[in-house]
């Protein structure tokens, strides 16, 4: 293989693919990135056996061929080369090494044969649709903070994507929960998404998708089956970044059962003022508890935190609340997470009693909905 490629293009592609590679691997080939030079240019691929990222970059290919080299090492080398540099990649016979040259720099990297590199065979992908990058970003940004990190409940370690029939037609819905809070957002389903299987996209793939969305403004092609999902960013087929990931093999719980429908105590509060007040009083809370008490009484909210180790804090806010007086406690961190995701100037809380889940939205009927379990205070 003999390939010449621009440093900027190679660095961008390596930046996308090398993130998949775990720093510590018991299987040496999984520490490597596959480089394949052909008429189409230079193709890069990396995998951790659960997820695979491939990207193609324009390159001058003097001799076709393929090899694999340590992903983080080649990324660091290319990152440290001067801007505007040309990078030459060359392998000779069965030397087990690849030479990387740029200007007066020369590196010999240990290589492993491309035949050993695993392929995450995607198989048949019966469902296919295109989703605007902004919509996909919104689905993820509004829900990913609620993904559970508890490995024993592995079926909660991702975002549940599925379609539902609503008053406005078929909706594409994303849901995440960790048992303490639940995030749900929906938007009109794109053509081709109707009848898709309900899938759970794993946390690591979600984080990778989030980073890749930031590099594109085009529609993202989404293909999926019961077991895998493939997303193509920027370019249909050639030239784009393609992420393929296994899905979580589990059943997402019936989340509709935990979304209360009869909460009749309505509280409307200025979102910014409320978030800042919660942030201030929670300064005194213990790391473990982080409980803030909201005392509601006829147009006024009193936020208070009592920590036997460091003291107490109280702050009052004017709010829109006309129901009977109510004292309820919440985790301050969870309140701040949710209020930071709301788009409007106000936050609507639908409450029932101190022990029941609360619904939080921008406004009545908003496409994004959050459920928060209270804490004992």
Coordinates of C-alpha atoms in Angstrom, one line a residue, residues 274-286 290-294 302-307 310-316 332 335-336:
X274 CA -36.0 28.9 39.7
X275 CA -32.8 27.2 38.4
X276 CA -30.6 29.8 39.9
X277 CA -32.4 29.6 43.3
X278 CA -32.1 25.8 43.3
X279 CA -28.4 26.1 42.5
X280 CA -27.8 28.6 45.3
X281 CA -29.6 26.8 48.1
X282 CA -28.1 23.4 47.0
X283 CA -24.6 24.7 47.7
X284 CA -25.2 23.8 51.4
X285 CA -26.6 20.3 50.6
X286 CA -24.6 17.1 51.2
X290 CA -28.7 16.8 47.5
X291 CA -32.3 17.2 48.6
X292 CA -34.0 20.6 48.2
X293 CA -37.5 21.1 49.8
X294 CA -40.1 23.2 47.9
X302 CA -39.9 28.6 49.7
X303 CA -36.8 26.6 48.7
X304 CA -34.9 25.2 51.7
X305 CA -32.0 22.9 52.3
X306 CA -31.0 21.6 55.8
X307 CA -27.7 19.9 56.2
X310 CA -22.9 22.6 57.2
X311 CA -26.0 24.6 58.1
X312 CA -29.2 25.5 56.1
X313 CA -30.3 27.8 53.3
X314 CA -33.7 29.4 52.4
X315 CA -34.8 31.4 49.4
X316 CA -38.3 32.6 48.4
X332 CA -31.4 19.4 43.3
X335 CA -34.0 19.6 39.0
X336 CA -31.2 21.5 37.4

